[in-house]
XYZ file of C-alpha atoms in Angstrom:
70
model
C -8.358 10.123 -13.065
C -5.227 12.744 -13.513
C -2.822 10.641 -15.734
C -0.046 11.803 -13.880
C -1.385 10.016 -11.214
C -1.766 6.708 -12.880
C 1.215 4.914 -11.523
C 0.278 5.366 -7.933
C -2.784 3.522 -8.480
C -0.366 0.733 -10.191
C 1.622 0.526 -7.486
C -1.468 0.306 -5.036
C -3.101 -2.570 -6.983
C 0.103 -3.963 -7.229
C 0.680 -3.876 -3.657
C -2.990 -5.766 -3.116
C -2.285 -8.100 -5.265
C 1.136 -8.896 -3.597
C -0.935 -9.414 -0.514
C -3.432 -11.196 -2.045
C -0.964 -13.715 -3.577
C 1.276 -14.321 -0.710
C 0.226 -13.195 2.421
C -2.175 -15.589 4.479
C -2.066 -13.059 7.247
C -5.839 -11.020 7.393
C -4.152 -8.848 10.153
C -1.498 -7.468 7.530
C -4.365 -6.527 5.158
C -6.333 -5.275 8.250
C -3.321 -2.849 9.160
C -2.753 -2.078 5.595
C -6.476 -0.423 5.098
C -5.846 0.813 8.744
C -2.691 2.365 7.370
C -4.489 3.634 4.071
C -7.072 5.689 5.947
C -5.535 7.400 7.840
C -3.012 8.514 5.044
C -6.639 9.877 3.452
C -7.158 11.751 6.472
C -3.721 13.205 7.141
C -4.067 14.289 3.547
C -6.746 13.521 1.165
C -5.056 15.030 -1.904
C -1.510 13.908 -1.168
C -0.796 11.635 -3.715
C 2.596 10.600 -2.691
C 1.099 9.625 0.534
C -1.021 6.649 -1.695
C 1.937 5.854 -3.847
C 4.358 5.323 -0.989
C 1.858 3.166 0.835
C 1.025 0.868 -2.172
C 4.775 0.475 -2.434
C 5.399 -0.172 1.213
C 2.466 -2.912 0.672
C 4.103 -4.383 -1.944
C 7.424 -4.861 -0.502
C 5.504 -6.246 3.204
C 4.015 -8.581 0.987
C 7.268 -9.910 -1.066
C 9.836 -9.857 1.893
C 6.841 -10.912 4.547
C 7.811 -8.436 7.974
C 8.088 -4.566 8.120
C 11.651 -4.528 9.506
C 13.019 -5.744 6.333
C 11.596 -2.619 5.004
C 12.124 -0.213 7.121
């Protein structure tokens, strides 16, 4: 793993674990994965791609509906 790279993968688990912990909804951590792989195929080696997604999970999972992020 590139260390430079180490805090997107924070901020992914993170965001899982927000889910995990607060969100009963499967269908928000069906989308999520949805969301996920098709970031990998847009761009497999963008890495901001990743980190912006685990952080957009994380915040769907505190605040609970994507127009409070948006």
């Amino acid at each position: 793993m590139n260390p430079n790279s180490a805090h997107i993968y924070y901020n992914w688990a993170k965001g899982l674990d927000s889910l995990h912990e607060i969100i009963k909804d499967k269908q928000i951590l069906f989308e999520s994965v949805s969301m996920y792989k098709k970031a990998r195929e847009i761009d497999p080696k963008n890495i901001n791609i990743l980190n912006n997604l685990g952080i957009a999970i994380r915040e769907l999972a505190i605040y609970g509906n994507e127009e409070n992020i948006l």
